[in-house]
mmCIF file of N, CA and C in Angstrom:
data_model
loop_
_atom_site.group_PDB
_atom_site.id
_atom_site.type_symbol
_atom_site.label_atom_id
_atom_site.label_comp_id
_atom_site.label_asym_id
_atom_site.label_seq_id
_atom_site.Cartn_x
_atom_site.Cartn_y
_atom_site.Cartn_z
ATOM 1 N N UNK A 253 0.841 -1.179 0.000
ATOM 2 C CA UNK A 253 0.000 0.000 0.000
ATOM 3 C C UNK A 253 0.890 1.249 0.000
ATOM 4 N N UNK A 254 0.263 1.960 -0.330
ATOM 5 C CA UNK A 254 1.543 3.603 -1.040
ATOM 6 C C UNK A 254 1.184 4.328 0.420
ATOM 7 N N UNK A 255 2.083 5.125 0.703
ATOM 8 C CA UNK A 255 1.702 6.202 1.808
ATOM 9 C C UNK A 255 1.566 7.702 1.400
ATOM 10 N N UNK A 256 0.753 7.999 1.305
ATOM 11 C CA UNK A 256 0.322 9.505 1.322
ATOM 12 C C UNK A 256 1.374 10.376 1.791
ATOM 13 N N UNK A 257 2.074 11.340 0.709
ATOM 14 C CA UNK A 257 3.006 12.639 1.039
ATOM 15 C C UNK A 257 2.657 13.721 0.476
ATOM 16 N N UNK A 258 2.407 14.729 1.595
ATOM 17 C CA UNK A 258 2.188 16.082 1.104
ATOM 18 C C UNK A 258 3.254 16.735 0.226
ATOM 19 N N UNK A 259 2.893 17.093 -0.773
ATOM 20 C CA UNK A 259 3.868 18.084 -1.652
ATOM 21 C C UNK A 259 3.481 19.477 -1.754
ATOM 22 N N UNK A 260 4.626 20.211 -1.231
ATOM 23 C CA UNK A 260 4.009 21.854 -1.324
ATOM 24 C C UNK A 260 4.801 22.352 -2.517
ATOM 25 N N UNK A 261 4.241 23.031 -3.595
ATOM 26 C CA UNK A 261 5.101 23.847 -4.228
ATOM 27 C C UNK A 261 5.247 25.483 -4.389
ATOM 28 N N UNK A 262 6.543 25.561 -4.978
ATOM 29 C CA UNK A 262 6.230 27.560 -5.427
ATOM 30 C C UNK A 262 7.027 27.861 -6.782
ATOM 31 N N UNK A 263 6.626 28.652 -7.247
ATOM 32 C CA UNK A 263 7.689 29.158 -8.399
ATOM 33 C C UNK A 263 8.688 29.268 -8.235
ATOM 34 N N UNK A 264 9.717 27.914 -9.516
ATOM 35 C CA UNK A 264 11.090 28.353 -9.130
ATOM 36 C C UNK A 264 11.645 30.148 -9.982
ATOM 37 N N UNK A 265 13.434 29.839 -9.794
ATOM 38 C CA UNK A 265 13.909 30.677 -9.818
ATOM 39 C C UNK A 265 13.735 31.008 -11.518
ATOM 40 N N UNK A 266 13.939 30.162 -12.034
ATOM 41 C CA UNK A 266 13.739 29.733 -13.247
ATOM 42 C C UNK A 266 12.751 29.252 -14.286
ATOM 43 N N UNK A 267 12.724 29.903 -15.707
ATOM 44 C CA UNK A 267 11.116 29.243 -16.532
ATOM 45 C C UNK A 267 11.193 27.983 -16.328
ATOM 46 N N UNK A 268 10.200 26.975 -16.241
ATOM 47 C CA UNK A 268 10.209 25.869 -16.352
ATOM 48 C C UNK A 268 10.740 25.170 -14.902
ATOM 49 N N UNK A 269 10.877 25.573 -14.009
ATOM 50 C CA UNK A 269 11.358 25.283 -13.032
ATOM 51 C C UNK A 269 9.941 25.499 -11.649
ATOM 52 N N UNK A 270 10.405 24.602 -10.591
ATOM 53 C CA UNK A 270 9.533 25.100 -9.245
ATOM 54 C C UNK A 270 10.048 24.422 -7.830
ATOM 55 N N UNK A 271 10.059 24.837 -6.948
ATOM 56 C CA UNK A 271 10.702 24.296 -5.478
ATOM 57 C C UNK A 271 9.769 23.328 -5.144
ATOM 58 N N UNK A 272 10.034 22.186 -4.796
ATOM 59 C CA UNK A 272 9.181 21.416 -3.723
ATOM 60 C C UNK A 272 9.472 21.059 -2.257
ATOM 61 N N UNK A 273 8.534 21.109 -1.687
ATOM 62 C CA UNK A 273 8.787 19.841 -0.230
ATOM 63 C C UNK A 273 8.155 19.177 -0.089
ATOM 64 N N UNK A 274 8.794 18.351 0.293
ATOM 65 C CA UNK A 274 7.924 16.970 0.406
ATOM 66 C C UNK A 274 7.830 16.500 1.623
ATOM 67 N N UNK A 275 6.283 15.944 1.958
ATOM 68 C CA UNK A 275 5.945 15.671 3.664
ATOM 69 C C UNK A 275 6.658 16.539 4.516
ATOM 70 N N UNK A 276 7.215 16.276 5.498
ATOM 71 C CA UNK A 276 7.945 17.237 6.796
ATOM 72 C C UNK A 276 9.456 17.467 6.700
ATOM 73 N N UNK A 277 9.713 17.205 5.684
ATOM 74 C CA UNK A 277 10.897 17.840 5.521
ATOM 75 C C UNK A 277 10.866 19.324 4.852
ATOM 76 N N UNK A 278 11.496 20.243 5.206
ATOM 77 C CA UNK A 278 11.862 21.699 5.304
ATOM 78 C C UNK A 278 12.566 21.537 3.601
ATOM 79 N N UNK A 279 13.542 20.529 3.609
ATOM 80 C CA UNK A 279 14.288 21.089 2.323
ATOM 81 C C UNK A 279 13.781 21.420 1.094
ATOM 82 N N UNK A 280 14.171 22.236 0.394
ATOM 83 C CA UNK A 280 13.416 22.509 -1.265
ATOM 84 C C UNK A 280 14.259 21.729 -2.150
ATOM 85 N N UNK A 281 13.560 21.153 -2.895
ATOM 86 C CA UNK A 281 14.374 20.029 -3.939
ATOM 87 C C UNK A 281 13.846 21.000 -5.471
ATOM 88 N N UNK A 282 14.361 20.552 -6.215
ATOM 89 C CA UNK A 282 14.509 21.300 -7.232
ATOM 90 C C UNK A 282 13.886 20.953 -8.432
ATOM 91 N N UNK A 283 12.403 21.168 -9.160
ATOM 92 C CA UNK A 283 11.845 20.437 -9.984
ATOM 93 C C UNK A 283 11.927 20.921 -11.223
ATOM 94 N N UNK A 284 11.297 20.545 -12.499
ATOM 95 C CA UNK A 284 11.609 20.528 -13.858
ATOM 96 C C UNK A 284 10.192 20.235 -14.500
ATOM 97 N N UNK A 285 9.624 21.203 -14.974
ATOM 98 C CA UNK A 285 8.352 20.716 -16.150
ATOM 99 C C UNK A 285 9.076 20.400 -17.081
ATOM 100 N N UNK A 286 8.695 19.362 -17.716
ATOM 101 C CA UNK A 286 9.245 18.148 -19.192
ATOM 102 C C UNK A 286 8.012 19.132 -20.067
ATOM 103 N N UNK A 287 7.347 19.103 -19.909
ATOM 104 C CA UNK A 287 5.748 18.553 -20.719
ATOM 105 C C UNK A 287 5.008 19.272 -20.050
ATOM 106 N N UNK A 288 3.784 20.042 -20.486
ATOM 107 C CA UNK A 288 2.451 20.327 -20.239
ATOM 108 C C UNK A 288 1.652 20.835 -21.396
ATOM 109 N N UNK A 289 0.585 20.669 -21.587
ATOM 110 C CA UNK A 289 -0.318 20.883 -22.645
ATOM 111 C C UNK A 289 -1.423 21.808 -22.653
ATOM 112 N N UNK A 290 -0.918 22.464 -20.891
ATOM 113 C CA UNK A 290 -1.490 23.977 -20.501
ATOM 114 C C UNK A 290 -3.037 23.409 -20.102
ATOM 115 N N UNK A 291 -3.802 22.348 -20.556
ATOM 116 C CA UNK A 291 -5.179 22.351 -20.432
ATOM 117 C C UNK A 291 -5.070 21.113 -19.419
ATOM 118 N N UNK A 292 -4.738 19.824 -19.366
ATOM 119 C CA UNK A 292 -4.944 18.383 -18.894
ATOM 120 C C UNK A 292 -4.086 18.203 -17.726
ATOM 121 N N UNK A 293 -2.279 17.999 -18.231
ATOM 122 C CA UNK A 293 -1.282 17.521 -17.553
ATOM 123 C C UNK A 293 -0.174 18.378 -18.038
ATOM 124 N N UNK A 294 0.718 17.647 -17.016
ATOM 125 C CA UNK A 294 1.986 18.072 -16.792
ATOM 126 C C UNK A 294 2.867 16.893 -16.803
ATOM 127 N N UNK A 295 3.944 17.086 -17.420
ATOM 128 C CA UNK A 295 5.393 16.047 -16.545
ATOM 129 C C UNK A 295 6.242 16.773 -16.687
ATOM 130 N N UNK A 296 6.522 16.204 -15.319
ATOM 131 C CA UNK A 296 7.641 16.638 -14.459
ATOM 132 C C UNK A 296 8.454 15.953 -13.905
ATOM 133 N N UNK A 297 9.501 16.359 -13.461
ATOM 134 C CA UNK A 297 10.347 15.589 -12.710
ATOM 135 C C UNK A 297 10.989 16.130 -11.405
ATOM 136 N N UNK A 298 11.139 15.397 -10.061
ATOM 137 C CA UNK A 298 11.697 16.281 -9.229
ATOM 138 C C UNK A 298 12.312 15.205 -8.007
ATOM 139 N N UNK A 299 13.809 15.866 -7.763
ATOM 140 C CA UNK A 299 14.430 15.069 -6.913
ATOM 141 C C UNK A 299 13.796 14.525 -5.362
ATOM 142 N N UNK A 300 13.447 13.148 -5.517
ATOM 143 C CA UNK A 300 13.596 12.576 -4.018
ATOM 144 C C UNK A 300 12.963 10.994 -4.544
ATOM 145 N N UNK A 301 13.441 10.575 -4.105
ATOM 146 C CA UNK A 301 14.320 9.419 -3.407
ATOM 147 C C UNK A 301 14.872 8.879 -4.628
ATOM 148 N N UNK A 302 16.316 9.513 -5.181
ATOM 149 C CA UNK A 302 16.591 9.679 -6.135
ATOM 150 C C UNK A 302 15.763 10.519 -7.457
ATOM 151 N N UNK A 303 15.602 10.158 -8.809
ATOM 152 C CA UNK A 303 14.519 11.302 -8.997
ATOM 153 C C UNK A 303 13.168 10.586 -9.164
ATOM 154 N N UNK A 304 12.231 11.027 -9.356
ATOM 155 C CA UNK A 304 11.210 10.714 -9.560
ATOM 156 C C UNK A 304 9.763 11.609 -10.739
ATOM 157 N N UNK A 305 9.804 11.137 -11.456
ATOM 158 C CA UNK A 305 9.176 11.555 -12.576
ATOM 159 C C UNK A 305 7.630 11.146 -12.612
ATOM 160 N N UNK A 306 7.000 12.058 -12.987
ATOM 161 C CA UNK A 306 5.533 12.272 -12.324
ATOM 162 C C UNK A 306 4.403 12.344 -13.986
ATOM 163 N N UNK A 307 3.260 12.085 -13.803
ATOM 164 C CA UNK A 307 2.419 12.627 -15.023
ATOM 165 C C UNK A 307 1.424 13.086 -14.287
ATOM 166 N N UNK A 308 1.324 14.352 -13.818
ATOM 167 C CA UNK A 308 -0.277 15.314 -12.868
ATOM 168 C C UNK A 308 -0.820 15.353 -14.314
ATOM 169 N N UNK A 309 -2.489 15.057 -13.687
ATOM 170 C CA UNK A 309 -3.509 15.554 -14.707
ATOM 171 C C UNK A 309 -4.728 16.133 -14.085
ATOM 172 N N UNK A 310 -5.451 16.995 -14.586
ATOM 173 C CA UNK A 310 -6.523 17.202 -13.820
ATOM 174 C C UNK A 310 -7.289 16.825 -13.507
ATOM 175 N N UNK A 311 -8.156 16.630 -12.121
ATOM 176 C CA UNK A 311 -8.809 15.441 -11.439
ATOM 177 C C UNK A 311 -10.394 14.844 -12.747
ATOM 178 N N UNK A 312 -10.434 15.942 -13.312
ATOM 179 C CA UNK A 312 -11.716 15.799 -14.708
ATOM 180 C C UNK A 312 -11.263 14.605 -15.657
ATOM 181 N N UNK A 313 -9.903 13.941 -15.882
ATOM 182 C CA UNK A 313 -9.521 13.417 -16.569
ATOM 183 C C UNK A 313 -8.770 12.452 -16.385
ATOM 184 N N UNK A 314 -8.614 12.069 -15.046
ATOM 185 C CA UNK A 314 -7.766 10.992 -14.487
ATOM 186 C C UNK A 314 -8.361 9.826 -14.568
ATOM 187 N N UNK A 315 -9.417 9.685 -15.095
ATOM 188 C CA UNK A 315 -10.188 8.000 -15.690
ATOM 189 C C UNK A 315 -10.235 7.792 -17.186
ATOM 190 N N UNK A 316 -9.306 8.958 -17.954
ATOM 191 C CA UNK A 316 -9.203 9.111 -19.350
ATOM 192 C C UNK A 316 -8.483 9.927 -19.838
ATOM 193 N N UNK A 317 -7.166 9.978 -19.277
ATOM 194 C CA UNK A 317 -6.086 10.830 -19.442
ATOM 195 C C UNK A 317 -5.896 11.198 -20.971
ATOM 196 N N UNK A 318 -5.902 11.809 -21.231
ATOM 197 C CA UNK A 318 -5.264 12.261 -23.134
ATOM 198 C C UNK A 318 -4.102 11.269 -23.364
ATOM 199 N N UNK A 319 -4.233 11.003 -25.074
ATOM 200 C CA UNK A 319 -3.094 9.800 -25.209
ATOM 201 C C UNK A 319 -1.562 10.919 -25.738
ATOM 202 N N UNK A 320 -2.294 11.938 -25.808
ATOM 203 C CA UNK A 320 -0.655 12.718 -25.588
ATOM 204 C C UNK A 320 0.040 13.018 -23.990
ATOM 205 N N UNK A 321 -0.797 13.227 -23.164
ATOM 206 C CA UNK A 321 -0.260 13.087 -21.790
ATOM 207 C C UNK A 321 0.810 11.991 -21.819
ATOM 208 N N UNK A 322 -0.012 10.689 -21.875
ATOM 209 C CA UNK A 322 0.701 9.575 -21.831
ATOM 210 C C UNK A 322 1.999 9.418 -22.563
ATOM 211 N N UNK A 323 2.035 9.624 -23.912
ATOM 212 C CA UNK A 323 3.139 9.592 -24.702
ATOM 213 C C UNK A 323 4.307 10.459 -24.512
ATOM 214 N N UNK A 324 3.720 11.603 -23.928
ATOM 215 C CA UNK A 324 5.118 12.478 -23.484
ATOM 216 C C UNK A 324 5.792 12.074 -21.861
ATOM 217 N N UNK A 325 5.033 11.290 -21.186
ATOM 218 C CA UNK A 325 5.219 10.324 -19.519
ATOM 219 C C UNK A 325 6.193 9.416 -20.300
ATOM 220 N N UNK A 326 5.690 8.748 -21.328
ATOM 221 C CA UNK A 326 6.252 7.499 -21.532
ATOM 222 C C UNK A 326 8.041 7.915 -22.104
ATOM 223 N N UNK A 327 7.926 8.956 -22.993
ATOM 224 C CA UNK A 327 9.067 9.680 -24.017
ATOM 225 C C UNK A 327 10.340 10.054 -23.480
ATOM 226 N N UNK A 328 9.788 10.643 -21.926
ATOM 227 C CA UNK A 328 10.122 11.687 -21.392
ATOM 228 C C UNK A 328 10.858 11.252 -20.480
ATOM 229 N N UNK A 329 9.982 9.708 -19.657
ATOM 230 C CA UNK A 329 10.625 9.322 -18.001
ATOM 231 C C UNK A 329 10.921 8.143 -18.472
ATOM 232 N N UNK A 330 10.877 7.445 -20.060
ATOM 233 C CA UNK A 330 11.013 6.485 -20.105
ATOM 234 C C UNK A 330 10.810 5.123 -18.958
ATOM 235 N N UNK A 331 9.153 5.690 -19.113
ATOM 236 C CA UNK A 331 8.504 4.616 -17.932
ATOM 237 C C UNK A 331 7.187 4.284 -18.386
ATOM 238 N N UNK A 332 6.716 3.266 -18.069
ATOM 239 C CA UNK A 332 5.069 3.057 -18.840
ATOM 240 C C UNK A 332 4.379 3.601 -17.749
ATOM 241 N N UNK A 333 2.699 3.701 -18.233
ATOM 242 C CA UNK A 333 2.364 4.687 -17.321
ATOM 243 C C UNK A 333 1.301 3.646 -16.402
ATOM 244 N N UNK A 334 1.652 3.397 -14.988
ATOM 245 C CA UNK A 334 0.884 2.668 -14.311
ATOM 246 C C UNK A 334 -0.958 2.665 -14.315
ATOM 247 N N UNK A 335 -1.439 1.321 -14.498
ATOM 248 C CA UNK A 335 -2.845 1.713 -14.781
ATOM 249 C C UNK A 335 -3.273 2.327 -13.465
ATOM 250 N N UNK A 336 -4.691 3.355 -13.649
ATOM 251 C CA UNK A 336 -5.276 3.565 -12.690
ATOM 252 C C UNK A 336 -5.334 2.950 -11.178
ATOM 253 N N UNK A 337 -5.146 2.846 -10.694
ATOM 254 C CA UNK A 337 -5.478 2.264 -9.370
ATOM 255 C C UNK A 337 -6.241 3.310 -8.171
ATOM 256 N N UNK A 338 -6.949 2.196 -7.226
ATOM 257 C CA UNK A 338 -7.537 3.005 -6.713
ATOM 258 C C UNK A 338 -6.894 3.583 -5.331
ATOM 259 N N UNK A 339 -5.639 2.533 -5.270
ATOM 260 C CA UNK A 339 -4.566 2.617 -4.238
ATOM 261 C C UNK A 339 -3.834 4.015 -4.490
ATOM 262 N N UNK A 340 -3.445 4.307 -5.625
ATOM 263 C CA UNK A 340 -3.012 5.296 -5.906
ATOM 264 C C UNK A 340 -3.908 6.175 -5.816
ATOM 265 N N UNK A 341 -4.793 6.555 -6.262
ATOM 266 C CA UNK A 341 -5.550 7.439 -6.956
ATOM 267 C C UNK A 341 -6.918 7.260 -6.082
ATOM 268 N N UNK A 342 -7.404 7.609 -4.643
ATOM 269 C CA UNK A 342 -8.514 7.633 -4.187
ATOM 270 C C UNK A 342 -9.666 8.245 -5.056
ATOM 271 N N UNK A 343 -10.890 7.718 -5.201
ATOM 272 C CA UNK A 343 -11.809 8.399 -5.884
ATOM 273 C C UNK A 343 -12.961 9.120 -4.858
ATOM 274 N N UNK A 344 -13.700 10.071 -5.046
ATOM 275 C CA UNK A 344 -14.487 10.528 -4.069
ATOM 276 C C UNK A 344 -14.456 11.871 -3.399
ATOM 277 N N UNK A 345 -15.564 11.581 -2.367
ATOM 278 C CA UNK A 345 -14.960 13.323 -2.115
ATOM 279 C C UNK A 345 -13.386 13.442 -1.180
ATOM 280 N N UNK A 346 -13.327 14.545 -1.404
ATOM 281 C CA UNK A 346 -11.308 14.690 -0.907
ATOM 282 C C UNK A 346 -10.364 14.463 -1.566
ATOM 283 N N UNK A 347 -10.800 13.831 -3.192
ATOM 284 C CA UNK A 347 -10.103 13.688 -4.081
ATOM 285 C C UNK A 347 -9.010 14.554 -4.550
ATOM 286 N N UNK A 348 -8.048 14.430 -4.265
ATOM 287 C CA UNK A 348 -7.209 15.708 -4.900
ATOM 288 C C UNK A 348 -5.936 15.459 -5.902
#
């Protein structure tokens, strides 16, 4: 079972760039938009626990992600993109 970590972000210093923290740690790690299509998703990538490369989409579309989302996840992090789950991905209210 996955454990739930808060991620806070802010604008990095840089275009294409943004600070994160993750759960209770204080430190800012240093992230990277790959990809966004301005309307659906994003990929990104951002250091911790080693790096970790992400595909956010908006909660309207996370049971039917765009097949360009996917293809630039797949291009990008050279990773396939895990099916839905509900482990991952709670459905309902509090959904976020």
């Amino acid at each position: 079972m996955r454990q739930r970590t808060a991620i806070h972000l802010r604008l990095g210093d840089t275009p294409g760039t943004y600070a994160a923290t993750i759960g209770d740690d204080p430190t800012e790690k240093e992230a990277v938009v790959y990809y966004t299509d301005y309307e659906n998703c994003v990929v990104t990538s951002v250091e911790f626990s080693d790096q970790f490369c992400a595909l956010w989409t908006r909660r309207q579309v996370k049971d039917a992600v765009p097949q360009n989302c996917i293809d630039y996840f797949v291009d990008i992090c050279d990773s396939p993109v895990p099916e839905h789950s509900r482990d991952l991905c709670v459905d309902g209210e509090g959904d976020y």
